[in-house]
XYZ file of C-alpha atoms in Angstrom:
166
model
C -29.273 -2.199 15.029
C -28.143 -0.064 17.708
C -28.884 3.568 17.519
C -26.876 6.025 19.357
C -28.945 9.577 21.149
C -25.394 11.688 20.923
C -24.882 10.615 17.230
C -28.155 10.908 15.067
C -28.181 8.627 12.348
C -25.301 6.708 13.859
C -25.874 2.858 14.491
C -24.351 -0.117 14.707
C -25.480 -3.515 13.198
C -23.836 -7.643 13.074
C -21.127 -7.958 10.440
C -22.695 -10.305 8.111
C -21.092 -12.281 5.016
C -22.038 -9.994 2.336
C -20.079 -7.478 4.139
C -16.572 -8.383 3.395
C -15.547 -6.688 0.406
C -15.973 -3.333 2.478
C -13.992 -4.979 5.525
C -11.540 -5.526 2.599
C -11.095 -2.146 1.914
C -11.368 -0.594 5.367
C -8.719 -2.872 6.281
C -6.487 -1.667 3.038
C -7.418 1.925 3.786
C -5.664 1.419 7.009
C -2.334 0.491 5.604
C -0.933 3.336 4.830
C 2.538 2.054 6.251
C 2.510 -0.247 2.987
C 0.087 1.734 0.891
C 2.237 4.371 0.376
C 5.726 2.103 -0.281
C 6.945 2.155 -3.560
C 6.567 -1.244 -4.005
C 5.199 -3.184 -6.673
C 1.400 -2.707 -6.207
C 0.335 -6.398 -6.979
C 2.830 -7.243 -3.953
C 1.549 -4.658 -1.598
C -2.446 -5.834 -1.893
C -1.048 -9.306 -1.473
C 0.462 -8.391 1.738
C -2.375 -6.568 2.831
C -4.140 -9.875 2.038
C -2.416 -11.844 3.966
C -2.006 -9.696 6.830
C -6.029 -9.258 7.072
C -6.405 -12.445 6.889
C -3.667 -13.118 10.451
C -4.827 -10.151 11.969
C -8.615 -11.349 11.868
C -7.333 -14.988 12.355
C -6.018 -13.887 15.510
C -8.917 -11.609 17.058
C -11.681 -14.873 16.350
C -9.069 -17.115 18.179
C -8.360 -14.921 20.901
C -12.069 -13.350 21.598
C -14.401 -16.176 19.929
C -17.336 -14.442 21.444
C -16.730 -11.228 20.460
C -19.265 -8.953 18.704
C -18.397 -7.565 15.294
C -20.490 -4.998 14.619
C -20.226 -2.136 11.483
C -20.487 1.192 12.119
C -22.809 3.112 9.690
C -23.851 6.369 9.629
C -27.327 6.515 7.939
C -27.208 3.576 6.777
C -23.662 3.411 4.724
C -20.702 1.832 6.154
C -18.120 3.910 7.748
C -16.092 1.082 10.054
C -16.318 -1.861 12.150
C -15.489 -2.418 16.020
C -15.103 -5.895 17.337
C -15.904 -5.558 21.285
C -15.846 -8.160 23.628
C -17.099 -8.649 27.312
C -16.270 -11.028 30.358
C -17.773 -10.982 33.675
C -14.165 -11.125 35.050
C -12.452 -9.309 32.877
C -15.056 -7.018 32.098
C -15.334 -4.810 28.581
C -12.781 -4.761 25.908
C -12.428 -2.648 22.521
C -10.558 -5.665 20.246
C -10.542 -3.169 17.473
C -11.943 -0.264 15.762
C -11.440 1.347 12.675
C -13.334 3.671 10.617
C -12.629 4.866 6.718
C -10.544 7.497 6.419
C -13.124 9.994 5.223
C -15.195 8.962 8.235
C -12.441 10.097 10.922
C -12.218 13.261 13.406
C -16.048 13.263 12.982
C -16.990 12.342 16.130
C -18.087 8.743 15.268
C -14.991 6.802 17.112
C -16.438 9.315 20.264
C -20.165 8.402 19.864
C -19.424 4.942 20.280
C -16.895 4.471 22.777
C -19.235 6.736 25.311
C -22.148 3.957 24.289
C -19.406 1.352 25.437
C -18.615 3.352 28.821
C -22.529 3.644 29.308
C -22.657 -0.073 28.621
C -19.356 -0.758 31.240
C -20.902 1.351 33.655
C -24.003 -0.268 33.601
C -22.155 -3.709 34.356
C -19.734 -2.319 36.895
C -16.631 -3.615 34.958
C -13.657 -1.675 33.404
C -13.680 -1.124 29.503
C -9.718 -1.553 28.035
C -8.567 -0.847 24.912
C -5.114 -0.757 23.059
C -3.587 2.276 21.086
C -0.711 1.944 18.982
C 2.436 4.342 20.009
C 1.890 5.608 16.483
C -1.790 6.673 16.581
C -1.920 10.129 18.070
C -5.161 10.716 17.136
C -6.484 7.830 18.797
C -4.500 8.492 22.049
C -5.936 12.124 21.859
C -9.619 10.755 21.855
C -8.948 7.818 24.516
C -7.495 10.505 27.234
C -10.392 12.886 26.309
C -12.652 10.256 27.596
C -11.427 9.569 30.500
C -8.969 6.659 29.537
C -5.729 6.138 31.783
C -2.384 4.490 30.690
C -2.880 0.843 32.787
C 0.121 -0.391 30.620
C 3.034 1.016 28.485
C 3.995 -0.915 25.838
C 7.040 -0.731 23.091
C 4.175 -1.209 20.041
C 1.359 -0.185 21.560
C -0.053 0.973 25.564
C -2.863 -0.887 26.990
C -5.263 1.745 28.426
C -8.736 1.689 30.679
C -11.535 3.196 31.480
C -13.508 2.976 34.615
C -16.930 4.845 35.803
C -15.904 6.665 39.517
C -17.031 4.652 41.974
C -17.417 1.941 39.891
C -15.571 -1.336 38.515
């Protein structure tokens, strides 16, 4: 487990098997685009299904070495971030996401400042993506020091580097 000094209480610890049913529902709890459709339930968590299942599909074939980590505060499971790192490349956020209840607290902060001490310490850049939709994300990525490196029509990639470094 990795404990965080700004964040008391706040750590960070493997995803393990017995850990999916809450990845389940973090993942559902970020769907509010279908969530909230007036479609017929059963349909709607099959979807979700399905699209869980791509979208994590896609992040282990793209970034095999990637950590997945959950995020718990005190011990119970807020979120999971899946960050990966290559010498050339240098740090990347693949994803993070954190139970609804669990956002605007800080927590996304805490941890992305543990990955800038981290890039720092390496001398490489740490990127992430936003979505064009997630204000509150964008908010928090400028506020530490993130930059625009490319717009996109879904989504802008963004990075972070320490001055005078990477």
């Amino acid at each position: 487990m990795t404990d965080m000094p700004e964040a008391p209480g706040l750590t960070l610890r493997s995803v393990q098997t017995d850990d999916q049913p809450f990845l389940d529902a973090l993942y559902r709890s970020t769907r509010d685009d279908l969530l909230g459709s007036h479609v017929d339930p059963a349909l709607v968590a099959t979807l979700i299904a399905m699209q869980q299942m791509v979208h994590e599909n896609g992040q282990r074939k793209a970034y095999p070495q990637a950590r997945r980590e959950l995020i718990l505060r005190d011990g119970e499971a807020l979120g999971r971030i899946v960050t990966d790192s290559d010498p050339l490349r240098g740090m990347r956020v693949v994803d993070i996401a954190l139970l609804p209840r669990a956002r605007g607290r800080g927590h996304g902060g805490a941890i992305l400042r543990r990955l800038q001490r981290e890039a720092a310490a390496l001398q490489v850049p740490l990127r992430l993506s936003v979505a064009k939709g997630n204000a509150g994300a964008r908010r928090l990525y400028l506020a530490l020091g993130f930059e625009v490196e490319e717009a996109g029509d879904a989504a802008d990639q963004m990075v972070w580097r320490a001055r005078g470094r990477a």
